[in-house]
Every structure is written in structure tokens, then in C-alpha cells.
Coordinates of C-alpha atoms (C1' of nucleotides) in Angstrom, one line a residue:
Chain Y
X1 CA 4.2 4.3 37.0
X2 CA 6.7 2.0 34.8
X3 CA 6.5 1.8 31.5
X4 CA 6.1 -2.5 32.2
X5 CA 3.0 -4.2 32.0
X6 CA 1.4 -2.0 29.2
X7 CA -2.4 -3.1 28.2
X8 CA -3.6 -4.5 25.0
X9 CA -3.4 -3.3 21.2
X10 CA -6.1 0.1 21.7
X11 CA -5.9 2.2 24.6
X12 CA -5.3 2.0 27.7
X13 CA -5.9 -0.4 30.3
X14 CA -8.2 1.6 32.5
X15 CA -7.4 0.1 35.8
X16 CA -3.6 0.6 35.4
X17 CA -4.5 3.8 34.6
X18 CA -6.9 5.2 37.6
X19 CA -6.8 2.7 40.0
X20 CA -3.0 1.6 40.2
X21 CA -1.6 3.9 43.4
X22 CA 1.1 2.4 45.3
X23 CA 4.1 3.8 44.5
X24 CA 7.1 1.2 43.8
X25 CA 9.2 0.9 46.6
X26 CA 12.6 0.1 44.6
X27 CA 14.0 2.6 42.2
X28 CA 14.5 6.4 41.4
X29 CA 12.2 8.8 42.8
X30 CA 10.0 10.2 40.3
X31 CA 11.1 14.1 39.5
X32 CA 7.9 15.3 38.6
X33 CA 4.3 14.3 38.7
X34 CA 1.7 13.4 37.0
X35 CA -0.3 16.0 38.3
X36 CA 2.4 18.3 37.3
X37 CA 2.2 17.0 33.7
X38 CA -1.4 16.8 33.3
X39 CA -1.4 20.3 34.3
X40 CA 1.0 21.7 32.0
X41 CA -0.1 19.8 29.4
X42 CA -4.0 21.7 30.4
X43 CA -2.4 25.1 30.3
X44 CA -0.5 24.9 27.2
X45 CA -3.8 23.5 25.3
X46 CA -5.5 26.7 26.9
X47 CA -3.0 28.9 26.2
X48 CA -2.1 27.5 22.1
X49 CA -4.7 25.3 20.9
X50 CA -4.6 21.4 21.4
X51 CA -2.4 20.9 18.5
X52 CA 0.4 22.9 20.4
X53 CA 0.2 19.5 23.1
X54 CA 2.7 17.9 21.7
X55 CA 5.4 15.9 24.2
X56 CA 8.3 18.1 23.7
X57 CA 6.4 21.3 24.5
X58 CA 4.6 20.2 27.4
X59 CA 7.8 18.4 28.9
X60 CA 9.3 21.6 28.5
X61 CA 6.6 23.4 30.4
X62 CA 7.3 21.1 33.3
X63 CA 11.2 21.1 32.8
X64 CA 11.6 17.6 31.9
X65 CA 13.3 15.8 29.2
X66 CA 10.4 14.6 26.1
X67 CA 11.3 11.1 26.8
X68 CA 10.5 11.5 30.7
X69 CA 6.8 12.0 30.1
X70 CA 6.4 8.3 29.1
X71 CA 6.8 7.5 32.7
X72 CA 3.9 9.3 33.7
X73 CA 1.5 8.3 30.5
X74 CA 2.2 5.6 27.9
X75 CA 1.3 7.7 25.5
X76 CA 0.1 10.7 24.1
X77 CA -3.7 9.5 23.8
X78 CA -3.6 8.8 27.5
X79 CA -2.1 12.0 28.3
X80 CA -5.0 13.5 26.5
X81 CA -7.2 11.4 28.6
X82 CA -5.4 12.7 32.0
X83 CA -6.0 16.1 30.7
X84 CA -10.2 15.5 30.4
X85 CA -10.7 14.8 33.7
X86 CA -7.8 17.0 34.9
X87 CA -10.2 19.6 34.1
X88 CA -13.4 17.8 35.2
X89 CA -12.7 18.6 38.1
X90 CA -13.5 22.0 38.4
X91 CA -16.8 21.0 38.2
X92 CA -19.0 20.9 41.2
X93 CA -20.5 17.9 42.1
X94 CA -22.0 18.6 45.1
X95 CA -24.8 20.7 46.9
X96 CA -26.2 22.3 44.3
X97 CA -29.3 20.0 43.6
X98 CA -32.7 22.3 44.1
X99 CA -34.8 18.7 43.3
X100 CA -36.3 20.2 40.6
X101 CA -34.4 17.8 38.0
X102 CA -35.7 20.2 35.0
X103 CA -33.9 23.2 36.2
X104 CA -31.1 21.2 37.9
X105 CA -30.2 19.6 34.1
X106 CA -30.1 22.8 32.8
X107 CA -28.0 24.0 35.0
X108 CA -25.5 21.6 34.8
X109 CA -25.4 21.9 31.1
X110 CA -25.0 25.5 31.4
X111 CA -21.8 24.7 33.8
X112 CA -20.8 22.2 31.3
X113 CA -20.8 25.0 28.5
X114 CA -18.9 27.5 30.9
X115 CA -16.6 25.0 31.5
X116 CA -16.1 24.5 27.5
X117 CA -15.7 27.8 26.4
X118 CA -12.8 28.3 29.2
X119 CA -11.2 25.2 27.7
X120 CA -12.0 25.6 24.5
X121 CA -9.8 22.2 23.4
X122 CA -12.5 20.1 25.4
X123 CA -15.0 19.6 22.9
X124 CA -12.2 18.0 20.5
X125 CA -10.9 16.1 23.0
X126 CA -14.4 14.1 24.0
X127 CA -15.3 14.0 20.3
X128 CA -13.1 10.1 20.9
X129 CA -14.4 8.2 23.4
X130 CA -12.4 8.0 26.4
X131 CA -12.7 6.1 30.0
X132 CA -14.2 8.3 32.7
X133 CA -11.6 9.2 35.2
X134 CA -12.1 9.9 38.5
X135 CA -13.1 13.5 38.4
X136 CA -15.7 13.1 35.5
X137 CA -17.2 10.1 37.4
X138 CA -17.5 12.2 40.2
X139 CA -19.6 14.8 37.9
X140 CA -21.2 12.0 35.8
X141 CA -22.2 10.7 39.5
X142 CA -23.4 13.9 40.5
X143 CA -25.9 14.1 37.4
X144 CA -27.4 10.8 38.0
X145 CA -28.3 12.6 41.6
X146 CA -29.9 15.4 39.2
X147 CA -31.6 12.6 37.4
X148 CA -32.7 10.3 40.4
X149 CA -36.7 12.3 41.1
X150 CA -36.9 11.1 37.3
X151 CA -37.5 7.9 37.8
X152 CA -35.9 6.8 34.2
X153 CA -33.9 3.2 35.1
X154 CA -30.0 3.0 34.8
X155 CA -29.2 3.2 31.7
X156 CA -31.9 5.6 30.9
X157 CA -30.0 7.9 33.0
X158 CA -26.8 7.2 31.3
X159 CA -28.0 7.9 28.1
X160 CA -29.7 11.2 29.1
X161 CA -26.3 12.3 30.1
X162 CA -24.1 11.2 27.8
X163 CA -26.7 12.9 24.7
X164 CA -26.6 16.0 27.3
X165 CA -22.8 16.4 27.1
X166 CA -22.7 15.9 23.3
X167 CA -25.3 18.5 22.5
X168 CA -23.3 21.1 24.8
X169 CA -20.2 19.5 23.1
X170 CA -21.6 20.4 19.6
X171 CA -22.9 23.6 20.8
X172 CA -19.9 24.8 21.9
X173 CA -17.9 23.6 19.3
X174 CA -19.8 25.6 16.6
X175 CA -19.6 28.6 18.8
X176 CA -16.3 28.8 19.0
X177 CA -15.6 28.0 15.4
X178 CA -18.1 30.8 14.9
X179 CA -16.1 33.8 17.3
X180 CA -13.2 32.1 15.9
X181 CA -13.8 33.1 12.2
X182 CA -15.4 36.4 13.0
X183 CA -12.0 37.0 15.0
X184 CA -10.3 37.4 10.9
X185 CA -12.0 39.8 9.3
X186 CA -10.5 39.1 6.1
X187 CA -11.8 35.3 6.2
X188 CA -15.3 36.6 6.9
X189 CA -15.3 39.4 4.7
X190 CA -14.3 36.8 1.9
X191 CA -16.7 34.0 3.0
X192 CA -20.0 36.4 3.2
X193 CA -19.0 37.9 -0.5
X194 CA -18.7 34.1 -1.6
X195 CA -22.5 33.8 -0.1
X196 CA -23.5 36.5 -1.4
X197 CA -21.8 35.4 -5.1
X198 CA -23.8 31.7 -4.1
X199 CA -27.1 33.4 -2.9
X200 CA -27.4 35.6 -6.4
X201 CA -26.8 32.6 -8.9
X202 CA -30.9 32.4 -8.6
X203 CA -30.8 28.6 -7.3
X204 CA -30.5 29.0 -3.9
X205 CA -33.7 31.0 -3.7
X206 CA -33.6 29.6 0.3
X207 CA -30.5 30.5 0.9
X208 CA -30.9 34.3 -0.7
X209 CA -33.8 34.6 1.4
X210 CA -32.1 33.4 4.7
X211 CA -29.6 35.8 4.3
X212 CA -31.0 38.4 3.0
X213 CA -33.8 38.7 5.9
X214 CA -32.7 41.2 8.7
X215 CA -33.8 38.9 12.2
X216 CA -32.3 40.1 15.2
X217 CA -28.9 39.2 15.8
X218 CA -29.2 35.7 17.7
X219 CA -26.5 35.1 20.2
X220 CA -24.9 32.2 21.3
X221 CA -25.7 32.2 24.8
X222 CA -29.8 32.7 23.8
X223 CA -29.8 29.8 21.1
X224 CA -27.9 27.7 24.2
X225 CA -30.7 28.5 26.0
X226 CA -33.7 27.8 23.5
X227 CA -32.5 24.5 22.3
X228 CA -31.5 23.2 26.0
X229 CA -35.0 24.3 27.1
X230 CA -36.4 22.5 24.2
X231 CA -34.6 19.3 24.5
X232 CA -34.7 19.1 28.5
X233 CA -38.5 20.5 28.5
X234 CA -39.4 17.8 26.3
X235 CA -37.7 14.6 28.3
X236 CA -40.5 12.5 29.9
X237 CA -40.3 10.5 33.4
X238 CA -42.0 6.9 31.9
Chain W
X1 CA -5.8 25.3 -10.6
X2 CA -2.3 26.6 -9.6
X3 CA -0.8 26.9 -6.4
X4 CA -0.1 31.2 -7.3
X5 CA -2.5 33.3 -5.8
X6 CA -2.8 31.6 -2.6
X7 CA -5.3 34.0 -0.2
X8 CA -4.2 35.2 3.5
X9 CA -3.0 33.1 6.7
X10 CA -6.0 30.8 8.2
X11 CA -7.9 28.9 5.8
X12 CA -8.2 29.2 2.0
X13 CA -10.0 32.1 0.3
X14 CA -13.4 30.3 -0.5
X15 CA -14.0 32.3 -3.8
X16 CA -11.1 30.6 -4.8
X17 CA -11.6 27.7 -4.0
X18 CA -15.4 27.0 -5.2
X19 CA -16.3 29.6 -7.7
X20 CA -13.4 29.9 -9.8
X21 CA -13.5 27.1 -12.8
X22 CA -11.9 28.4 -15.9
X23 CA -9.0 26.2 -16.8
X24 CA -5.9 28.2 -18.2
X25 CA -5.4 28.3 -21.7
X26 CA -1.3 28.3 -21.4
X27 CA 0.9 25.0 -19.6
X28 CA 0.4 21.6 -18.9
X29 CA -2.9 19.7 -19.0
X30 CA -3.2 18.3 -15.7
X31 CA -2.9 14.7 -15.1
X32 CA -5.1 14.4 -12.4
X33 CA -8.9 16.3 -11.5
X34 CA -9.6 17.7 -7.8
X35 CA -12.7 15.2 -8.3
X36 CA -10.9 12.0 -8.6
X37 CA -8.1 13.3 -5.8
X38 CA -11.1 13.9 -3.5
X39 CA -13.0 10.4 -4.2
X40 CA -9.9 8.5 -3.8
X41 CA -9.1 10.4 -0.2
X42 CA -13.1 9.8 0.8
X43 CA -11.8 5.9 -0.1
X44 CA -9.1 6.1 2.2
X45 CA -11.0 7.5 4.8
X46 CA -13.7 5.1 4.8
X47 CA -11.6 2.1 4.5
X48 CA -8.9 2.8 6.7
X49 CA -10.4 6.2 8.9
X50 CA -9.4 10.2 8.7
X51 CA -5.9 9.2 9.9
X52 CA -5.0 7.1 7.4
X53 CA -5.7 9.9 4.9
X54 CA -2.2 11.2 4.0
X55 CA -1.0 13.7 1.3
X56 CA 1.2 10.2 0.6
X57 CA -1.1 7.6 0.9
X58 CA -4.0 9.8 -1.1
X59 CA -1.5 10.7 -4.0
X60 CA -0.4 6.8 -4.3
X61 CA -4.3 6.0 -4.7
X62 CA -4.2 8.0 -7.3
X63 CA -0.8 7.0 -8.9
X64 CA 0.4 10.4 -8.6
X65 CA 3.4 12.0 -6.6
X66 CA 2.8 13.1 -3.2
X67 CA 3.5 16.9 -4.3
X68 CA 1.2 16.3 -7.3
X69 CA -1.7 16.9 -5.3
X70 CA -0.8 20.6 -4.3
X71 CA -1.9 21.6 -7.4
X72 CA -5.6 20.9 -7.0
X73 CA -5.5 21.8 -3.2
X74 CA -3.7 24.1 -1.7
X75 CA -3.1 22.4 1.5
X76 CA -4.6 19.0 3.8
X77 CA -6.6 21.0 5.7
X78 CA -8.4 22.2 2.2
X79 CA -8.9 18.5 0.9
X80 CA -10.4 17.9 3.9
X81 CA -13.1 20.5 2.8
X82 CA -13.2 19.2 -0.3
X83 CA -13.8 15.5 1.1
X84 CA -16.6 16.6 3.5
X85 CA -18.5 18.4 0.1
X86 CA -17.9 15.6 -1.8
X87 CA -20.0 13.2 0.3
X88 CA -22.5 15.9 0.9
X89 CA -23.1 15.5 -3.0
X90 CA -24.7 11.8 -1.3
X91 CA -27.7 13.2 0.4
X92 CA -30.8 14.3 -1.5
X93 CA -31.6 17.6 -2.2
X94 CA -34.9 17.4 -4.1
X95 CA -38.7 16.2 -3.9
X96 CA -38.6 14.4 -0.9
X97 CA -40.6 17.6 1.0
X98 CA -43.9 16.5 1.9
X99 CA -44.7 19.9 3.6
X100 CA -45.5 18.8 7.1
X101 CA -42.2 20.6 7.8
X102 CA -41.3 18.4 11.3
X103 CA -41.8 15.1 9.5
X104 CA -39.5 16.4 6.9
X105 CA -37.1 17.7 9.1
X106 CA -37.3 14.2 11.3
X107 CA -36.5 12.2 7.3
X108 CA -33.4 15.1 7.3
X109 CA -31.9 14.0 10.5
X110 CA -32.4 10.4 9.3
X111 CA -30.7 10.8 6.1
X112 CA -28.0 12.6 8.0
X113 CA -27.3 9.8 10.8
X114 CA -27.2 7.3 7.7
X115 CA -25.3 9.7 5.6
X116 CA -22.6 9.8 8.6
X117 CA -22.5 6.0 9.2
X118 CA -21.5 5.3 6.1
X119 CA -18.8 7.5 6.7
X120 CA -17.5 7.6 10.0
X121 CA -15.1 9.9 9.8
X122 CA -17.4 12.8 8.9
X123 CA -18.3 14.0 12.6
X124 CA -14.9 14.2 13.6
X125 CA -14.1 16.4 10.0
X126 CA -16.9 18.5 11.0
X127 CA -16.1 19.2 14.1
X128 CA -13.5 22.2 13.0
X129 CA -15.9 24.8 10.9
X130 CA -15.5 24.7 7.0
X131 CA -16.8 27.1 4.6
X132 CA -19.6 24.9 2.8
X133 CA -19.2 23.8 -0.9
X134 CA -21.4 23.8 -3.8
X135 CA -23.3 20.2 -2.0
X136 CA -23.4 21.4 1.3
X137 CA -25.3 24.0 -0.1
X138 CA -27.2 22.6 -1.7
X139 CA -28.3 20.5 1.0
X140 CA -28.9 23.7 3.1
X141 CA -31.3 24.9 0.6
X142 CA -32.9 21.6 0.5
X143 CA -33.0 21.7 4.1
X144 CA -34.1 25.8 4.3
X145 CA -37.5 24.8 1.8
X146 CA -38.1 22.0 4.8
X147 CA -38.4 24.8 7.1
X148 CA -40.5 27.3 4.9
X149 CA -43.8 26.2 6.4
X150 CA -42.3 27.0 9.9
X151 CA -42.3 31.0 8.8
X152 CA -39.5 31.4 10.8
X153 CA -36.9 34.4 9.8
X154 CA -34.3 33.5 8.2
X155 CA -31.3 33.5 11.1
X156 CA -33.3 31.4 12.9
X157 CA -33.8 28.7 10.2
X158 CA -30.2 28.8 9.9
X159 CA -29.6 28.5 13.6
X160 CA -32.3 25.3 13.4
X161 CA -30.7 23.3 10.8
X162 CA -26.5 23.8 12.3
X163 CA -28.0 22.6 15.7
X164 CA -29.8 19.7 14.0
X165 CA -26.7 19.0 12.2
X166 CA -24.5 19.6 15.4
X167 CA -27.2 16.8 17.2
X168 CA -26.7 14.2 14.7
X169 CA -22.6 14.5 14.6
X170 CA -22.9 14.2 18.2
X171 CA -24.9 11.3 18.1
X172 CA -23.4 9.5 15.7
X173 CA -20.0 10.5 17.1
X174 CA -21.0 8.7 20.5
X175 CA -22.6 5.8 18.7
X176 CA -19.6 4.9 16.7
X177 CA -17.2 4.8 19.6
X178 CA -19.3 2.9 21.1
X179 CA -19.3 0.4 18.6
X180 CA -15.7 0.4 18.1
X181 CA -15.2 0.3 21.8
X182 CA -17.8 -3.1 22.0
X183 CA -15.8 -4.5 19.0
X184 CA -12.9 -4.8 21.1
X185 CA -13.7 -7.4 23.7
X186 CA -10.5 -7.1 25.8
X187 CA -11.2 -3.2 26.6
X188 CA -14.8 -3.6 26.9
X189 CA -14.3 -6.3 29.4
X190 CA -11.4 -3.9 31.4
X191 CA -13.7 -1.3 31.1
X192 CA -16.6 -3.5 32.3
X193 CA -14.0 -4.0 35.6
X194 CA -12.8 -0.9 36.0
X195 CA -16.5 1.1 36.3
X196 CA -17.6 -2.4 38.6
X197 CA -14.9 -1.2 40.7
X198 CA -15.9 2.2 41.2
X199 CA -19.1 1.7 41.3
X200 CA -18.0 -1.0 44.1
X201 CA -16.4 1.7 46.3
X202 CA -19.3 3.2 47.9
X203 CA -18.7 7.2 47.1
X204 CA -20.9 6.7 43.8
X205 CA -24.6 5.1 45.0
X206 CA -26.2 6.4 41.9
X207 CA -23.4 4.7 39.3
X208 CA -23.8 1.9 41.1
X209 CA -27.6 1.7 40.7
X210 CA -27.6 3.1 37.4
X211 CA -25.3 -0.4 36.8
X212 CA -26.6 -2.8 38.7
X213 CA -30.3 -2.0 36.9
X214 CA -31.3 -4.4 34.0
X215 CA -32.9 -2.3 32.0
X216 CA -33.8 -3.0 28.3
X217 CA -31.0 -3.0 26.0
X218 CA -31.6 0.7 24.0
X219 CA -30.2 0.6 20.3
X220 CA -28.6 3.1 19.1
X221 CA -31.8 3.9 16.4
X222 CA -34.2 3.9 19.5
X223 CA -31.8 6.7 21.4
X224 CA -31.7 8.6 18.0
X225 CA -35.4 8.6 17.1
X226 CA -36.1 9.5 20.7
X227 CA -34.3 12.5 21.0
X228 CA -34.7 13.7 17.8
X229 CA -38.2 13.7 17.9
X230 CA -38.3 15.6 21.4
X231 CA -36.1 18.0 19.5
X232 CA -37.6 18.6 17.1
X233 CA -41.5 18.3 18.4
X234 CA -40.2 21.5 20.9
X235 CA -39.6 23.6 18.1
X236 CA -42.4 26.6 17.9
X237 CA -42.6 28.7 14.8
X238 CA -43.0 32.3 16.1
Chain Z
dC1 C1' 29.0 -1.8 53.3
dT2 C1' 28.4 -3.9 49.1
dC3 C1' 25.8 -5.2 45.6
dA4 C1' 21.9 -6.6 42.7
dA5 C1' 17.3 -5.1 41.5
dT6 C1' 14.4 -1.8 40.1
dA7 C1' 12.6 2.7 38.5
dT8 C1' 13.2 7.2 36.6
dC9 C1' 15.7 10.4 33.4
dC10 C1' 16.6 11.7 29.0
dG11 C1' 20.0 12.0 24.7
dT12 C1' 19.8 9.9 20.4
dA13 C1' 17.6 8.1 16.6
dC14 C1' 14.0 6.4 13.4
dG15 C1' 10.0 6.4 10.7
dA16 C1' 6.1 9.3 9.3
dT17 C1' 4.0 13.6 8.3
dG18 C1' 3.0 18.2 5.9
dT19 C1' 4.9 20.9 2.6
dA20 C1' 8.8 24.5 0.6
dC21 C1' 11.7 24.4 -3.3
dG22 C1' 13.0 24.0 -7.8
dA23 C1' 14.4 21.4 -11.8
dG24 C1' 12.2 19.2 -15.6
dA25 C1' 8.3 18.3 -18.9
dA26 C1' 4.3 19.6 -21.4
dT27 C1' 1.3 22.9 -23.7
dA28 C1' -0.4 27.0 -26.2
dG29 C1' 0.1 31.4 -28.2
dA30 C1' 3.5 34.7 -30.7
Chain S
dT1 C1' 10.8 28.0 -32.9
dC2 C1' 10.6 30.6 -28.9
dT3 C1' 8.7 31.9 -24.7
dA4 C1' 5.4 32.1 -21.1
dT5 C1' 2.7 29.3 -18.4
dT6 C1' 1.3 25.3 -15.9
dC7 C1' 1.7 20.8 -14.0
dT8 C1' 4.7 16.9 -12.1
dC9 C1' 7.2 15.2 -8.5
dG10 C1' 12.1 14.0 -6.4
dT11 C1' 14.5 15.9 -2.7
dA12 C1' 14.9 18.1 1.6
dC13 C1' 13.6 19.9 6.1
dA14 C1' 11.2 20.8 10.4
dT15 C1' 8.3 18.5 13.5
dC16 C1' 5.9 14.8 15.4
dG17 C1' 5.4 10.4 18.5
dT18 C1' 8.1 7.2 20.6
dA19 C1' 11.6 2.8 20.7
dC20 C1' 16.0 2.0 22.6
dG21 C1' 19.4 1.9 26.0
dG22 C1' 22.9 4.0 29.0
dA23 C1' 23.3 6.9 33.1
dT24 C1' 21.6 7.8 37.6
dA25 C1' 19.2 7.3 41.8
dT26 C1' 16.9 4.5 45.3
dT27 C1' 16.1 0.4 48.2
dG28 C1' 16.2 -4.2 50.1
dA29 C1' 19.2 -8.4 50.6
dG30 C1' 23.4 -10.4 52.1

DNA sequence: CTCAATATCCGTACGATGTACGAGAATAGA
DNA sequence: TCTATTCTCGTACATCGTACGGATATTGAG
């Protein structure tokens, strides 16, 4: 809990961080809680976008002084970290393995993606690594279940994941960008006539032809679909 | 050039900012060019990383006044853009097509992991959608001839090469942390501790395994190429 | 009970950031 | 020369993360 003892130059030490529990026996009692915190600091992002986390706001969600905050996180990075597997944890990590690992991966990626777009903040926030708390290790240990009929060895595994949760990420992240600018019509009204203007200057013949063609509309959720099929359909067990 | 004429609330009007090049007849010759602004923040960025790159820090580069610069972009978030074109002018964009359209597409994804290593900070700039500048697009239409043998419409070659793209930030993303994170042996080691630990407390069997196993070492390249490929060997073309 | 030790709470303050404002300087047509 | 226009950039302000330290609360020691 105190500010004393504070890791190295980057980061955090993980360890104080997750696995430090005993609560000091001399001293104040802590008004709040990091739980509380985390949680604010989860609903705010939701609510306003990540950049609206900033200390003040979300010790004012909790009715705390800024300054308290730094009791319960060393910083703002690590509050950022508390947030991601705040979250994590409203994903399931048990009974829901069929044993068919092909259609168990793609259903955690599709839960993965769920979880995204109701926390729309999350793919921003895993685009810098960060140490798996106890709630994504519970999910991360949950997919290495999905992945055990496999075969693959250890790190296999890990990798399968990780490039997993980064396409999803990336997915996602171009979704919402996408609904996002289609939300201001003026914006896409202007960047489809500066297309357009691009497309008819007779050297992007490519490009004029891309967006001239008709196709039917493509949504996000059946591209999801086709590319996780694609990558997951094409994994092998040696 | 000027800062009059500024377009609506999110974003800048792209017509504006791409396709409009005739320099006023009346005032002041500027001192500066948008070019020489952008290279030297692209500098910054790849010496020091994206949060070193400061309206301040960008305009001292350039031995210009830190309000200098808002008359060649109308905000950070704009020079930004301008940044992520100006490398795009890097990658090819011509002759490099050897018409088997997956091996093409496979040298595309290559350029682009190499493209992003050199500058590290691109993923993360890419992450928030920009309006794509005269290089991007013309990388796109480079990119859109790869794909002409796959006779697919012209949504879904679109849809093809923003999830390719959307692979290789993720990738590359992962792969730099992970570098930086090795480069720092006191967190790798805590790190090292920490996941020994939970792996150590029973409630996560597979971590453990996944842990404990040898395994050979998988570089970063060998990941890539691995993925890629199963991406890109699952793409039909009806 | 008293008191020192310890931990939390948070007001104040500092440096850094993006950028609004506007005064001054330079340029080109009238 | 005058005036309209454009660029330059010092100053200023709101906002950010957070260092500092005094006030306050809690507990074990004597």
C-alpha cells in the first residue's frame, strides 16, 4: 500500500504489485480501495474515452483527494494496468471448453471482441505491454486449457495466444475507429469527396476501381468472422 | 498554409489538408516547409519515441518557435498524420509485383514489419484512424494491383489489405515490447519471479506447463512468417 | 495513558504540455 | 507609399502527472 519501497527506473515491480496483501498493521486506515479506484477509473474510461482517466477525475469519481490515489497505485501507468485486468475479469474462464480446440479458440476470440467493443479503451490500453494480473492470468490460463488437445509445447501455446489477442485487438480497434467516424457525418462526407477527388486524378486506377465497385456492404462482425476462421482454420497441431 | 479556415470539431478537413497546394500570392514567405517540420518530428520520434515528440521539442529541431509550427499544421494530432504519411513515402510502391498475388502480398507484409521497425512508434500512431495521405495512398494502390489477380470486389480487397495491415501493427507492436521489456534486465528478471510464482501456486497447471516446457526459442521473424503465411494461404478469391 | 512509529489523506506547488491570443515583421499588389 | 495579407513567436492559460510535507488517524511499546 505505501508509497515506500517503489521498484526500479520502468514500471512497476510486479510482485509489489499483485502479490503484496497483508495490510500494514500500524497507521491510518485506508478510506478507499483499490478496488474502488480501479473501478472508477474503468467507468469513467467507458463513459469518456481513456484520455478523460486522468487522476483528478477519477479521484473525484471515488471522492478522494488527486493526491490520495498514489496510495493505491504509484502511478498512473499502473493504474492503467489495475484497470486491464479489472476488466479481465468478466471474462469466463471456466466450463465452457466443448474439446474441440478449433471452435473453442474461436469462441474465445469472439468473447475477447465482445469484451472490446463494451470497453472500447481496451485495445489502446494493451497496445503497451503490461504484466498479466491476476484476472487475465486466470483467462490466459483458461486458453492454454483451450489449447491443451493441440499438442503445440509451452511457448507454442503462448504465442498462439498472445497473436490471438492482438489480431482481435487490431480488429477491434479499426472497428471502432470506423463507427466512430461514420458517427460525424460531416467528417465522412468530407473524407469520401477527398477520395473521390484522389480516385479521379487517373493514378490511382486501383483505388477508383475499389471504390467505385458496388460489393455488398461487409460488416464488421462477418469480416471478424472470415479472417478468425481463416487464421484459426489454418493453425496446425505439429 | 494559414491557420483561417480551419474545418469542423473532430479532426481536420482532409481536402484541406492534402489537396490544397497553391501558396498565397499576399504576406510573408514562410520560413519553414510542412516537409522539413514533419522529417524533423519523424527524427524525434525515432530517436527519442512518439512521446518525446512535442510541439516544443519539434519546433526547437527546426529552430523555429513553438507557435511557428501552427501554421503548417493545424494542431498535434494533424502532424501526427502528417508523420505517419511521411514514412509511408519509405515503402515501395512500384514493380515489385510478380503476379502470383499471395507471394506478393507475403513481400507487402514483409516490407511492412521492416517498415515498422525502423520506426517503432508507427503501430502505436496507427492505432487511432487517420485519413490516408498522398503515400499511404499510394501504397494502397500499390498494394490493390497485388490483389488484382485475386478478382476479388473491390470492398473486399480493401477489407484484405486494413487487416493485413492491422496484423503486422499488431505484431510488431508485441514484438517491440517485448524487446524493450528483455532490454531491461531488472523487470525481466521480476517478471521472470513474479509469473514463477503464480505458476507455483497450483490454480494454473497449464501456465505452469506452458513454463516449465523447453521448447525452442521462436524469433520473432519465425512467429511473423508463420502466421502471416497461414493468413494469408486461407485467403480464397470468390 | 502516553507517546513514538507508521500509514493514509490531501492542499499546495512545480514543471511540462497543447494551444489561444495578439503584437510585430515581412511581402505583394494598388 | 499604403494596405491587405500572411507568417513568426513571446506570453499566457488551463490541464496534466506528481513531488513534497503537514495534518490526521491508527497501533504497539513503555
Amino acid at each position: 500500500m505505501s508509497r515506500a519501497g517503489g521498484a526500479g527506473a520502468p514500471g512497476v515491480d510486479p510482485e509489489q504489485l499483485w502479490l503484496s496483501s497483508a495490510r500494514p498493521r500500524r497507521g491510518r486506515k485506508p478510506a478507499y480501495s483499490r478496488e474502488a479506484i480501479t473501478a472508477a477509473a474503468v467507468a469513467l474510461a467507458d463513459a469518456e474515452g481513456l484520455e478523460a482517466v486522468t487522476m483528478r477525475k477519477v479521484a473525484a469519481r471515488v471522492g478522494a483527494g488527486a493526491m490520495s490515489l498514489y496510495s493505491y497505485a504509484p502511478d498512473k501507468e499502473t493504474l492503467l494496468e489495475l484497470m486491464v485486468d479489472h476488466v479481465s475479469g468478466e471474462l469466463p474462464t471456466t466450463n465452457t471448453l466443448t474439446g474441440d480446440w478449433r471452435a473453442d479458440l474461436k469462441a474465445i476470440a469472439r468473447l475477447q471482441r465482445a469484451h472490446m467493443l463494451r470497453h472500447p479503451w481496451l485495445p489502446a490500453a494493451l497496445a503497451t505491454r503490461r504484466v498479466p494480473g491476476p484476472n487475465t492470468l486466470a483467462f490466459l490460463e483458461h486458453a492454454l486449457a483451450a489449447l491443451r488437445p493441440t499438442g503445440l509445447d509451452g511457448a507454442a501455446k503462448l504465442e498462439v495466444f498472445a497473436q490471438l489477442t492482438a489480431f482481435v485487438a487490431g480488429h477491434v480497434a479499426h472497428e471502432i475507429a470506423r463507427t466512430a467516424a461514420s458517427q460525424s457525418p460531416d467528417r465522412a462526407a468530407a473524407e469520401a469527396r477527398y477520395l473521390a477527388a484522389v480516385a479521379a486524378d487517373g493514378r490511382h486506377p486501383e483505388l477508383a476501381e475499389a471504390l467505385a465497385a458496388p460489393g455488398r456492404p461487409l460488416t464488421p462482425e462477418a469480416t471478424f468472422t472470415r479472417f478468425l476462421n481463416r487464421l484459426i482454420d489454418g493453425l496446425d497441431t505439429d
